[in-house]
PDB file of C-alpha atoms and ligand atoms in Angstrom:
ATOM      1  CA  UNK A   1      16.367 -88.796  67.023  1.00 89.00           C
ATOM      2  CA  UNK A   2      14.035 -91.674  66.749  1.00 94.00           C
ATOM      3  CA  UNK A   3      13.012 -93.428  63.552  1.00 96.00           C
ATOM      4  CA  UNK A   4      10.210 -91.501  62.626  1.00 96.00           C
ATOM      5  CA  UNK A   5      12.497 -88.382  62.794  1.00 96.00           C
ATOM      6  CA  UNK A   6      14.785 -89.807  60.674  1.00 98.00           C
ATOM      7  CA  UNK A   7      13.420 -88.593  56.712  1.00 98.00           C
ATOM      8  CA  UNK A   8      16.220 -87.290  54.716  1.00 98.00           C
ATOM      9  CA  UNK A   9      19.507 -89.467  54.567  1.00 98.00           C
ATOM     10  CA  UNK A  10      22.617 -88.431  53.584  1.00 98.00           C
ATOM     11  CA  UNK A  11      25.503 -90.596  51.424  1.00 98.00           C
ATOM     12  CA  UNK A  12      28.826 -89.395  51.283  1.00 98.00           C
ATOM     13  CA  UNK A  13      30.594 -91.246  48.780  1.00 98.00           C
ATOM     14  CA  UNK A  14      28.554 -92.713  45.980  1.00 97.00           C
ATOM     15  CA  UNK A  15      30.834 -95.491  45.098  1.00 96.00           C
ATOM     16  CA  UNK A  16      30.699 -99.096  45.085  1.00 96.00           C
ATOM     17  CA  UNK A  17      28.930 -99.272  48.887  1.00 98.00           C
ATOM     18  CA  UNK A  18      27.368 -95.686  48.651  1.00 98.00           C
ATOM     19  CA  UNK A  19      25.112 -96.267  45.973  1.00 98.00           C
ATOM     20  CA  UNK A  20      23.618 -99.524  47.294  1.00 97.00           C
ATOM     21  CA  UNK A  21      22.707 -97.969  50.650  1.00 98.00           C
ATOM     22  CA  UNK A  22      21.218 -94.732  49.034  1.00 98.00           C
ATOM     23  CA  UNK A  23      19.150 -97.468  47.019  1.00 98.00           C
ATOM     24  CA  UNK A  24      17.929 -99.307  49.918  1.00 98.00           C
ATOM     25  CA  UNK A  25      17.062 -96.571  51.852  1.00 98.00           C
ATOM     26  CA  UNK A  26      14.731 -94.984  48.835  1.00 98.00           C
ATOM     27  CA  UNK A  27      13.276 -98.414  48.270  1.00 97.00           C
ATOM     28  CA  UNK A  28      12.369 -98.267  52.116  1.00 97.00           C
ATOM     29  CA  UNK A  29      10.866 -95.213  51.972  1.00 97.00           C
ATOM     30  CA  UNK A  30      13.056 -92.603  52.771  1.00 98.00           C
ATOM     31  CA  UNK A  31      14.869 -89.713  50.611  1.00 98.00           C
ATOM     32  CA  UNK A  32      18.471 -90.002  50.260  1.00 98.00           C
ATOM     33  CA  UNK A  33      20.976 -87.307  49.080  1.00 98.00           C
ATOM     34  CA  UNK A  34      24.470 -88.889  47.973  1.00 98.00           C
ATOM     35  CA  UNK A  35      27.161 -86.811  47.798  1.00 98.00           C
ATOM     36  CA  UNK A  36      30.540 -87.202  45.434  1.00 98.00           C
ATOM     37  CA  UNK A  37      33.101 -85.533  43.804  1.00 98.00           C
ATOM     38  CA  UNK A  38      32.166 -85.175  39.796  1.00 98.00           C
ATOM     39  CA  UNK A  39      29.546 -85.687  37.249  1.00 98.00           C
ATOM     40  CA  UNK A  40      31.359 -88.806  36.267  1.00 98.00           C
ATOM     41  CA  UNK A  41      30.884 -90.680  39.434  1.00 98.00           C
ATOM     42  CA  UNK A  42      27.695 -89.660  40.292  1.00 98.00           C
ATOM     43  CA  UNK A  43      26.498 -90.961  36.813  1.00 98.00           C
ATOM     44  CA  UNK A  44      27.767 -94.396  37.063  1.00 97.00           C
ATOM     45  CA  UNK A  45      25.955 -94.253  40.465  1.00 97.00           C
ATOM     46  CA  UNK A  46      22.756 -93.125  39.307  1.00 97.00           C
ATOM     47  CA  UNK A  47      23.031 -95.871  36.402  1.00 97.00           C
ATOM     48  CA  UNK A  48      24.120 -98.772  38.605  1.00 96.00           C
ATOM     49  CA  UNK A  49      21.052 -98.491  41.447  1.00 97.00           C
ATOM     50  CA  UNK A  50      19.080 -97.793  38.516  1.00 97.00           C
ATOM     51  CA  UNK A  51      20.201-100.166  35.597  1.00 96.00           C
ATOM     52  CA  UNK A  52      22.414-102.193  37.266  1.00 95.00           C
ATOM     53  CA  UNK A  53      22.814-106.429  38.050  1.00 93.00           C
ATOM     54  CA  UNK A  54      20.772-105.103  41.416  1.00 93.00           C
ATOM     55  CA  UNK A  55      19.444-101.991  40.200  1.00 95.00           C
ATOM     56  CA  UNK A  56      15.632-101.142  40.856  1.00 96.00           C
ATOM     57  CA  UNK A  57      14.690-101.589  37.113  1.00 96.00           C
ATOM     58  CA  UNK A  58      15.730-105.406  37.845  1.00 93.00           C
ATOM     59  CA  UNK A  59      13.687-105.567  40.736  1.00 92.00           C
ATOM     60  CA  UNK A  60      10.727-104.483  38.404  1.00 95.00           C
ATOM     61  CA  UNK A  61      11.299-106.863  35.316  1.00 95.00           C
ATOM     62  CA  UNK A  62      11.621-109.666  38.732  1.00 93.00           C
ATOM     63  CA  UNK A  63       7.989-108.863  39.790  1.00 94.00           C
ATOM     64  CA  UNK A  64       9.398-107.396  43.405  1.00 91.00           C
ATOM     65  CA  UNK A  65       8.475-103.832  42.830  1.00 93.00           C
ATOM     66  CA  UNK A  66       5.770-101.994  41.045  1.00 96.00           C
ATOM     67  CA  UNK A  67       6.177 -99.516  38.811  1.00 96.00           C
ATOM     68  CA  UNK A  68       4.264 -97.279  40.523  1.00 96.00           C
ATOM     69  CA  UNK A  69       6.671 -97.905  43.455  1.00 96.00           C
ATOM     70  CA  UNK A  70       9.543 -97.507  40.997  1.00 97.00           C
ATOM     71  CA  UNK A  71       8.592 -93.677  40.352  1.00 97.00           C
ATOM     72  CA  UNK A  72       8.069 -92.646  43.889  1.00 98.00           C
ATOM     73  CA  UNK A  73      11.281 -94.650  44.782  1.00 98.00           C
ATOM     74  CA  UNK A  74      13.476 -92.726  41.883  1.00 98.00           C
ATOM     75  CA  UNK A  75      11.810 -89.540  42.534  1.00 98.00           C
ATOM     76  CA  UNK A  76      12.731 -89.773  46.318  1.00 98.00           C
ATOM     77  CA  UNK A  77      16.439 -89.907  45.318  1.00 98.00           C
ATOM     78  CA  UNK A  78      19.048 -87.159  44.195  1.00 98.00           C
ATOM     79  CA  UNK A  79      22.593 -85.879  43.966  1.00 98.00           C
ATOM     80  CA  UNK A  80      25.201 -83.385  44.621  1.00 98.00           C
ATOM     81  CA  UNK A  81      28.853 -82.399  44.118  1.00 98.00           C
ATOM     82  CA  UNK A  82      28.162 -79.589  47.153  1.00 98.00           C
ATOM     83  CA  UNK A  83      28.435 -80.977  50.871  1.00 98.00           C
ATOM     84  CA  UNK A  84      26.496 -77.926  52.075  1.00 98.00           C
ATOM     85  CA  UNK A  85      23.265 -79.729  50.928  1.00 98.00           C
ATOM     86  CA  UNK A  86      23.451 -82.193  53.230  1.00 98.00           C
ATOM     87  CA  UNK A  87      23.124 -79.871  55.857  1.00 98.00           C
ATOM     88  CA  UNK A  88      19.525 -80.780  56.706  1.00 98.00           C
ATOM     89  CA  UNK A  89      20.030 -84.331  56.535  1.00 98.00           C
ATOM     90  CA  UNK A  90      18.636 -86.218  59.761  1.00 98.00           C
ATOM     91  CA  UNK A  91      21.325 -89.199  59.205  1.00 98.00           C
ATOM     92  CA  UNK A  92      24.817 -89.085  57.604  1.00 98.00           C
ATOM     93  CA  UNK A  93      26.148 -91.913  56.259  1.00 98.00           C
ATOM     94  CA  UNK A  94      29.895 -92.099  55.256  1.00 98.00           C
ATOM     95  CA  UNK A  95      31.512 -94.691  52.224  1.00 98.00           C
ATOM     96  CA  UNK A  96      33.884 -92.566  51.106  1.00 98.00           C
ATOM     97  CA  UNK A  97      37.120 -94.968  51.060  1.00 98.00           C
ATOM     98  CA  UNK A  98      38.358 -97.243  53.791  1.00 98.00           C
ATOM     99  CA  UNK A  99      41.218 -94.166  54.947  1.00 98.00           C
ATOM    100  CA  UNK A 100      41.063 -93.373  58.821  1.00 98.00           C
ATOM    101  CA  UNK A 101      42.101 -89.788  57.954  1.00 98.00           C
ATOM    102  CA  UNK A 102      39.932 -89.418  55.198  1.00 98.00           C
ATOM    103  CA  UNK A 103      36.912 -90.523  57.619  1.00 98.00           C
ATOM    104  CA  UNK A 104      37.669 -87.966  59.913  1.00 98.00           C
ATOM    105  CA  UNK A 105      38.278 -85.069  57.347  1.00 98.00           C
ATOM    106  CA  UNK A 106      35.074 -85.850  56.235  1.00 98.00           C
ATOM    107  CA  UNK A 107      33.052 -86.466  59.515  1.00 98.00           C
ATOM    108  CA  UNK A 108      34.880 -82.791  60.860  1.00 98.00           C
ATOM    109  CA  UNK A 109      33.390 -81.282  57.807  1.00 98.00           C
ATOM    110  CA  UNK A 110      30.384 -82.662  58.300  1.00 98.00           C
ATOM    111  CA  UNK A 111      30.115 -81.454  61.752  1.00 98.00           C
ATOM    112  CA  UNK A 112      30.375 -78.424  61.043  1.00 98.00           C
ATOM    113  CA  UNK A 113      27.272 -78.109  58.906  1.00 98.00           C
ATOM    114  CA  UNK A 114      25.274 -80.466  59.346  1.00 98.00           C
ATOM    115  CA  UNK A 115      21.849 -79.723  61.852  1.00 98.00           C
ATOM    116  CA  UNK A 116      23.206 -80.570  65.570  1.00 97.00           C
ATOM    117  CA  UNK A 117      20.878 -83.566  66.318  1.00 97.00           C
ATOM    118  CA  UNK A 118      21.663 -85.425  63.141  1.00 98.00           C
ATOM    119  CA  UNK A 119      22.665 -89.197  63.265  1.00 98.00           C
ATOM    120  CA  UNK A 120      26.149 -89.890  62.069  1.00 98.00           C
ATOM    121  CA  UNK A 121      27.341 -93.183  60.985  1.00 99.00           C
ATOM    122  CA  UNK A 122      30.159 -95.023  59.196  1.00 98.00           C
ATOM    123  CA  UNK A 123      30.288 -97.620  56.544  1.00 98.00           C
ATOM    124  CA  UNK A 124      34.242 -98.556  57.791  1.00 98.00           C
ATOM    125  CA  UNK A 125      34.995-101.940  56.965  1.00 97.00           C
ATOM    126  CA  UNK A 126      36.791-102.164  60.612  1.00 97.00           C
ATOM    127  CA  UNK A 127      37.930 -98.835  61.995  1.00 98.00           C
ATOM    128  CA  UNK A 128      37.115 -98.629  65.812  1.00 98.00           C
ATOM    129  CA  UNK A 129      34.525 -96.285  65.883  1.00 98.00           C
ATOM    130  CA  UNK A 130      35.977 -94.693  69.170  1.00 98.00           C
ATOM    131  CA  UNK A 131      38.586 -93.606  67.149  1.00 98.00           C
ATOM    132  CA  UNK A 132      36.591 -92.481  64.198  1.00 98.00           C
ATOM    133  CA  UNK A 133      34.389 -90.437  66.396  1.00 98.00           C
ATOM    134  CA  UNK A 134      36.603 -88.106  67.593  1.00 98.00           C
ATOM    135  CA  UNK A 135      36.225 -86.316  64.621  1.00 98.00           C
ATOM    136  CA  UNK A 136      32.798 -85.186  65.896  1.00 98.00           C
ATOM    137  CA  UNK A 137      31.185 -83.143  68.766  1.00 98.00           C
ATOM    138  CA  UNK A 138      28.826 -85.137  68.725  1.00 98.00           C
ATOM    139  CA  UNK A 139      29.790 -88.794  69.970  1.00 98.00           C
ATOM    140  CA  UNK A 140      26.896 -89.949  71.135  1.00 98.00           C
ATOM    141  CA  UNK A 141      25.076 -90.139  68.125  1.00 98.00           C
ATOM    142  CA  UNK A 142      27.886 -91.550  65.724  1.00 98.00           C
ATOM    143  CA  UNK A 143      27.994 -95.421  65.524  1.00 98.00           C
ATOM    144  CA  UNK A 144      29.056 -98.145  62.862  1.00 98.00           C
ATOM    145  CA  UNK A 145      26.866 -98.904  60.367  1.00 99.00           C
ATOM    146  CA  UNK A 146      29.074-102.228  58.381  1.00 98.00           C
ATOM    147  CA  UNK A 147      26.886-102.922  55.426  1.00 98.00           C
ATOM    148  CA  UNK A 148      28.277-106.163  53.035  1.00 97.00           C
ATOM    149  CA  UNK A 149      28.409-106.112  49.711  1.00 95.00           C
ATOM    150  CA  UNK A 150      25.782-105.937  47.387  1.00 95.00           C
ATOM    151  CA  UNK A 151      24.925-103.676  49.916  1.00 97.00           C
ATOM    152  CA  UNK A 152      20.907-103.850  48.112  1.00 95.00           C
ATOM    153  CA  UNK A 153      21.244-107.259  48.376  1.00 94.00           C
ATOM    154  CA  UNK A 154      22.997-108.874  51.312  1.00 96.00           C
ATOM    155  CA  UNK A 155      21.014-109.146  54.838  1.00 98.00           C
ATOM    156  CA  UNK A 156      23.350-108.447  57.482  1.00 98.00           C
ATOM    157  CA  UNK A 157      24.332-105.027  58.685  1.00 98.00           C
ATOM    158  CA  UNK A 158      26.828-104.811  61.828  1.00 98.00           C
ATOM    159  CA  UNK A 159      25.894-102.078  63.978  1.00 99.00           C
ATOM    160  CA  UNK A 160      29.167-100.759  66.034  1.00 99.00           C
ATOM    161  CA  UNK A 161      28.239 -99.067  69.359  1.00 98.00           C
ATOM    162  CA  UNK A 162      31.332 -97.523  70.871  1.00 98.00           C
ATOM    163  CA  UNK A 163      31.259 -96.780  75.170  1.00 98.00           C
ATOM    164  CA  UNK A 164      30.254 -92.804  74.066  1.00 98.00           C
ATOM    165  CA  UNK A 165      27.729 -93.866  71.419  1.00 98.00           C
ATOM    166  CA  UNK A 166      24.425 -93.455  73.041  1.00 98.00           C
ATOM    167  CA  UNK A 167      21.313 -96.126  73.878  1.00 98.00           C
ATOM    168  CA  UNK A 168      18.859 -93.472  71.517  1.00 98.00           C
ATOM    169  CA  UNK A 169      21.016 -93.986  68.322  1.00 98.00           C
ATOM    170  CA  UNK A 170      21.788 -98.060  69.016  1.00 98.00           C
ATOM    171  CA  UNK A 171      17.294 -98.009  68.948  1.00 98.00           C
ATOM    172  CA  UNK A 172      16.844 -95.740  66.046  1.00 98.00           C
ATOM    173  CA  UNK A 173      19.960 -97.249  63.938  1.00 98.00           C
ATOM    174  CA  UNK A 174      18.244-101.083  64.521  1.00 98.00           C
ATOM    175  CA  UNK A 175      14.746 -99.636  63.951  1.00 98.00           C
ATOM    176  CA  UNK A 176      15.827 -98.086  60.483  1.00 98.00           C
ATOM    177  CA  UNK A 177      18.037-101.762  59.947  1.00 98.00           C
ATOM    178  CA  UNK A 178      14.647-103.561  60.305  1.00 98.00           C
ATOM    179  CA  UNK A 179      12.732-101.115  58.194  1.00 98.00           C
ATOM    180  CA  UNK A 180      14.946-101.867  55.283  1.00 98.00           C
ATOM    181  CA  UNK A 181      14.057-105.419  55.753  1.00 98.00           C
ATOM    182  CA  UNK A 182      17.598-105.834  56.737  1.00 98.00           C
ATOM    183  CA  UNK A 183      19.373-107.884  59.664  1.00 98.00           C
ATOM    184  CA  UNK A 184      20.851-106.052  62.650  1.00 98.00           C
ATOM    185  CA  UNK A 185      23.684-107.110  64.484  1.00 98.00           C
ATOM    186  CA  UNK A 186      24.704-105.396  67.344  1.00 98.00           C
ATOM    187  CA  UNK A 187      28.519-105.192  67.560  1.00 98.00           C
ATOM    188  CA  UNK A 188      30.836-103.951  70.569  1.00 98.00           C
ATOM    189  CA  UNK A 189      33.745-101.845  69.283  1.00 98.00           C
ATOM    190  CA  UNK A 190      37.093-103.256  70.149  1.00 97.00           C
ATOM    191  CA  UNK A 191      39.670-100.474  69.661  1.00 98.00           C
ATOM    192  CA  UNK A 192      43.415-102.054  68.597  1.00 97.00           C
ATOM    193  CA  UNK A 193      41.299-104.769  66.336  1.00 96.00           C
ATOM    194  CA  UNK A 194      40.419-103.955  63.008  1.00 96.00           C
ATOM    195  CA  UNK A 195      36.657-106.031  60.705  1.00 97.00           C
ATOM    196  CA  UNK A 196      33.961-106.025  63.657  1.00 98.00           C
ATOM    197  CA  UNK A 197      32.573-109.460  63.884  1.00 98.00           C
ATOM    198  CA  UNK A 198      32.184-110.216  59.912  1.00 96.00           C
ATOM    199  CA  UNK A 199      35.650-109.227  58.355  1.00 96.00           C
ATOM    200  CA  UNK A 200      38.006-110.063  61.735  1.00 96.00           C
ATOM    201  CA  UNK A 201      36.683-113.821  61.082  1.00 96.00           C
ATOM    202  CA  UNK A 202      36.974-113.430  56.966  1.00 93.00           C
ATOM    203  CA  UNK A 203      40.494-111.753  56.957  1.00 93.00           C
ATOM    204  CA  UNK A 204      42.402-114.970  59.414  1.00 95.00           C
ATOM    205  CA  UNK A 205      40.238-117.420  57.618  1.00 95.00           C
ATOM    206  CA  UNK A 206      41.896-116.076  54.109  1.00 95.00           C
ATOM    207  CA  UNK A 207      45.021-116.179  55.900  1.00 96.00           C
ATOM    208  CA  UNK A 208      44.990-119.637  57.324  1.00 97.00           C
ATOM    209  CA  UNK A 209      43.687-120.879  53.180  1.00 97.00           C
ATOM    210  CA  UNK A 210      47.112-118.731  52.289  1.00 97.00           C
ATOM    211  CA  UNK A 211      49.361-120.460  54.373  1.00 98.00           C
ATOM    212  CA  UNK A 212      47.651-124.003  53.642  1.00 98.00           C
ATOM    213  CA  UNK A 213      48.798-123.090  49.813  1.00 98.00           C
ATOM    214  CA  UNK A 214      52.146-120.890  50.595  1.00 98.00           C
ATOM    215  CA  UNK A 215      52.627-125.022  52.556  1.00 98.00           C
ATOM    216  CA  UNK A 216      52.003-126.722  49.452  1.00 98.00           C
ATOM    217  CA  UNK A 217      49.509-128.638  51.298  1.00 98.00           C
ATOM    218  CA  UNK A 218      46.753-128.468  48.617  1.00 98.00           C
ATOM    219  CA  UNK A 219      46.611-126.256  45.035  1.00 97.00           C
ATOM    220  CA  UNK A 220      43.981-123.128  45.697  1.00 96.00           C
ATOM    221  CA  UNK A 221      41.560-124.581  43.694  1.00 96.00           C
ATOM    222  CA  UNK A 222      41.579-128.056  45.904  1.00 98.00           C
ATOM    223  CA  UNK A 223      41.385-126.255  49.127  1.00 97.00           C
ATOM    224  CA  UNK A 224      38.700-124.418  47.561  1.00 97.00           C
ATOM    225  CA  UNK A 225      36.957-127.733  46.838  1.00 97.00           C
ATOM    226  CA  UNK A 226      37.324-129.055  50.184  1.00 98.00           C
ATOM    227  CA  UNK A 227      35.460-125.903  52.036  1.00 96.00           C
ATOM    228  CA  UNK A 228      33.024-125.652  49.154  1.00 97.00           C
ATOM    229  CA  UNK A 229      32.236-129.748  49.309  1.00 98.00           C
ATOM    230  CA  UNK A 230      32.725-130.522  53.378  1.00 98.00           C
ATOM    231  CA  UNK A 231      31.246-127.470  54.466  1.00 96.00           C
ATOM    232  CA  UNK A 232      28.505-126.359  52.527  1.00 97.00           C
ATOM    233  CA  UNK A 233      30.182-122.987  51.646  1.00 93.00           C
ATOM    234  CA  UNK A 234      28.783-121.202  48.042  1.00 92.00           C
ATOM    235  CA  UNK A 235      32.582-120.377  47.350  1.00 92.00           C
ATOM    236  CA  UNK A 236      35.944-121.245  48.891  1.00 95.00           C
ATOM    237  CA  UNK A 237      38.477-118.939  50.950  1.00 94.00           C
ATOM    238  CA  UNK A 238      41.216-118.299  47.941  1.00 94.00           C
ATOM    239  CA  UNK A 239      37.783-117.988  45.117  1.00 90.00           C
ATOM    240  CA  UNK A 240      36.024-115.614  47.599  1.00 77.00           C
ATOM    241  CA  UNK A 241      38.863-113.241  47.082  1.00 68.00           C
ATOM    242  CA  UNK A 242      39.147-113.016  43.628  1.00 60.00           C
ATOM    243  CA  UNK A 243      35.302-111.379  43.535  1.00 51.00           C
ATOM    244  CA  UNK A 244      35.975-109.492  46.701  1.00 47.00           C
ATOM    245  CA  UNK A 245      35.021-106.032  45.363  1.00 49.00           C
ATOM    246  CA  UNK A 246      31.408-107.745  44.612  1.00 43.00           C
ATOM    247  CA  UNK A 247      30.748-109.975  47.590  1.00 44.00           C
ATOM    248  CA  UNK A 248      32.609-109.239  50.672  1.00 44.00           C
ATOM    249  CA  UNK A 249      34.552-106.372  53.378  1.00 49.00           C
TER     250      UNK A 249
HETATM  251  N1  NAD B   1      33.358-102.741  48.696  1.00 88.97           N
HETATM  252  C1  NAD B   1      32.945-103.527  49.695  1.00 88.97           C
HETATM  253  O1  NAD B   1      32.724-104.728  49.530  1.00 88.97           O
HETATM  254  C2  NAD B   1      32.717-102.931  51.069  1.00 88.97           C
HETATM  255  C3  NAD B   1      31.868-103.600  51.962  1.00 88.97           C
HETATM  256  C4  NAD B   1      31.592-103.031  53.226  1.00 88.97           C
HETATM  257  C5  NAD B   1      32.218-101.827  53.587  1.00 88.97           C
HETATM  258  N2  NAD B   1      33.055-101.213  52.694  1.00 88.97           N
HETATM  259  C6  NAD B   1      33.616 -99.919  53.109  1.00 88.97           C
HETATM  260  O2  NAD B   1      32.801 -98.897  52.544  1.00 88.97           O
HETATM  261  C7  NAD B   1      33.587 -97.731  52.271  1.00 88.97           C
HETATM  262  C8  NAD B   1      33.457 -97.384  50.794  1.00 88.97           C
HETATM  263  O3  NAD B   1      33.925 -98.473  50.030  1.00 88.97           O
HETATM  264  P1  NAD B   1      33.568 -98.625  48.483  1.00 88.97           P
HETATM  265  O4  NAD B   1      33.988 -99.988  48.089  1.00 88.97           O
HETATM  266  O5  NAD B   1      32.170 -98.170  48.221  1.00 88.97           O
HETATM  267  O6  NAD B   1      34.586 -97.545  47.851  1.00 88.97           O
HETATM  268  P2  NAD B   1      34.489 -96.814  46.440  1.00 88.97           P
HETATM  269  O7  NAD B   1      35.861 -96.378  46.115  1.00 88.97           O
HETATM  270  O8  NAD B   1      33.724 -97.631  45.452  1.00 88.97           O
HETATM  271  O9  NAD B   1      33.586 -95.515  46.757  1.00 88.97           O
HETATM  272  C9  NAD B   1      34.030 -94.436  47.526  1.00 88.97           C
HETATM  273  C10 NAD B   1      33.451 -93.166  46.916  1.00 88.97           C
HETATM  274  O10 NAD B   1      33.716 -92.083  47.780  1.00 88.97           O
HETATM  275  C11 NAD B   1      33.972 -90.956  46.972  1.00 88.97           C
HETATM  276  N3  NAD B   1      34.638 -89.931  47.779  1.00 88.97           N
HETATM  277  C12 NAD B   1      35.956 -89.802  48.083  1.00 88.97           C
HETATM  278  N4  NAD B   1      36.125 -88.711  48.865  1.00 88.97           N
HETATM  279  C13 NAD B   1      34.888 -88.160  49.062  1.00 88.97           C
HETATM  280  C14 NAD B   1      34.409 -87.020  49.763  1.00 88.97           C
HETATM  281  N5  NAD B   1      35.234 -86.232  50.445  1.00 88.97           N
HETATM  282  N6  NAD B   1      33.077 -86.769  49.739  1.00 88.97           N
HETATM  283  C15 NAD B   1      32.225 -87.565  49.061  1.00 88.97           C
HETATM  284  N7  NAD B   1      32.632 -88.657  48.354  1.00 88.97           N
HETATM  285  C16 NAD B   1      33.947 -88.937  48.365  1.00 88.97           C
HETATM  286  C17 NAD B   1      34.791 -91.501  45.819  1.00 88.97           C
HETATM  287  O11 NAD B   1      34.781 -90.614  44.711  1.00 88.97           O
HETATM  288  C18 NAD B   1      34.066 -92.822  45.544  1.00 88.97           C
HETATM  289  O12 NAD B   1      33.045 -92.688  44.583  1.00 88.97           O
HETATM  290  C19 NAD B   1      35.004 -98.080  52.713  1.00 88.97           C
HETATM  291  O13 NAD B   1      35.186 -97.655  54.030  1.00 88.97           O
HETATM  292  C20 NAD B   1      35.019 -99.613  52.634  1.00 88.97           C
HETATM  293  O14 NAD B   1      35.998-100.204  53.476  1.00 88.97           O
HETATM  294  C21 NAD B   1      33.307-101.711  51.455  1.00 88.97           C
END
């Protein structure tokens, strides 16, 4: 499968993560078919990537997209309860929640109906994708796809090529990244660590801030201060935490 192959994407899991990558992949042109368990969830989906703080509506009161563009974008979109209709999907990706044996429930599921040359990636905020894979027959086109959160919003995605996933998928899965006017980053997998590049680095930085405070060395909102003031960071290590649901993983 090479990017111009790729047409219909699939979302399982149309939560927090889900819903922003369905949204950037319709506002790059493609269709996108999220799947997810009940009406309720797939409504507050639907009305966050439409009416939401980063919603496409926004993004036409801002001036960045047309309305014209709007209607094909919203009309390229749609939904479904049924995992059989992602079956002709060309590209899976997976944000259900961050549970190894959830992942692989779902990915053996999916490999069982979904068309043989498909593209299968997950959204895992740091499971080794050699271990996620072995859900699958087919290995060599399943890779890491680490999106951050907004997942509309935020630049970087960390592409995770394990030893089986093959040189085809690493192209089309950075093609697709640039098409979305997104970053790739091209990440080994390293089995027995958990957060890729991004969260690995995020998760001992939170835990070196923790022990500064559990030391009484500094209050949290000081050492706050002091990586907000001396380094140029938007928010500190303990603050960063407190809106992690919105701006990090
Ligand atoms: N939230 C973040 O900042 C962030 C950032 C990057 C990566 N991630 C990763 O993305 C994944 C999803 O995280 P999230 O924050 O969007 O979680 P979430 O709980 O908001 O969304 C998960 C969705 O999956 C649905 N779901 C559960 N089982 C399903 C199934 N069998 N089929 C289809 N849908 C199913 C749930 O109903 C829910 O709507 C996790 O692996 C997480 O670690 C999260």
């Amino acid at each position: 499968m090479n990017i111009d192959d790729i047409k219909l994407v699939g979302v399982m899991g149309g939560g927090v993560m889900g819903g922003g990558i369905a949204q950037s992949f319709i506002a790059a042109g493609f269709s996108a078919i999220v799947r997810d368990l009940n009406d309720d969830l797939i409504e507050k989906t639907r009305a966050s990537m439409i009416d939401g703080r980063f919603g496409l509506k926004g993004a036409v009161d801002r001036g960045k997209m047309s309305q014209a563009d709007y209607d094909a974008t919203v009309a390229r979109l749609s939904f479904t309860q049924d995992v059989g209709d992602l079956a002709a999907c060309d590209l899976i990706i997976e944000a259900v929640p961050e549970n190894l044996e959830l992942k692989k429930t779902v990915f053996k599921e999916l490999d069982a109906i979904v068309k043989k040359d498909a593209i299968f990636a997950t959204n895992t905020s740091g499971f080794a994708i050699s271990d996620v894979n072995k859900a699958v027959s087919r290995r060599d086109r399943f890779i890491g796809f680490h999106w951050f959160s907004p997942a509309f919003i935020m630049k970087p995605i960390e592409i995770i090529y394990a030893p089986e996933t093959s040189q085809e998928t690493i192209d089309t899965m950075v093609a697709i990244t640039k098409k979305m006017g997104k970053a790739p980053i091209l990440v080994k997998d390293a089995p027995g660590k958990y957060g890729f590049v991004g969260n690995r680095i995020y998760f001992a930085m939170v835990a070196e801030a923790r022990k500064v405070l559990e030391e009484g060395i500094a209050s949290a909102e000081d050492i706050d201060e002091v990586m907000k003031l001396g380094y140029n960071w938007p928010v500190g290590p303990l603050g960063m935490t407190r809106g992690a649901r919105g701006g990090w993983q």
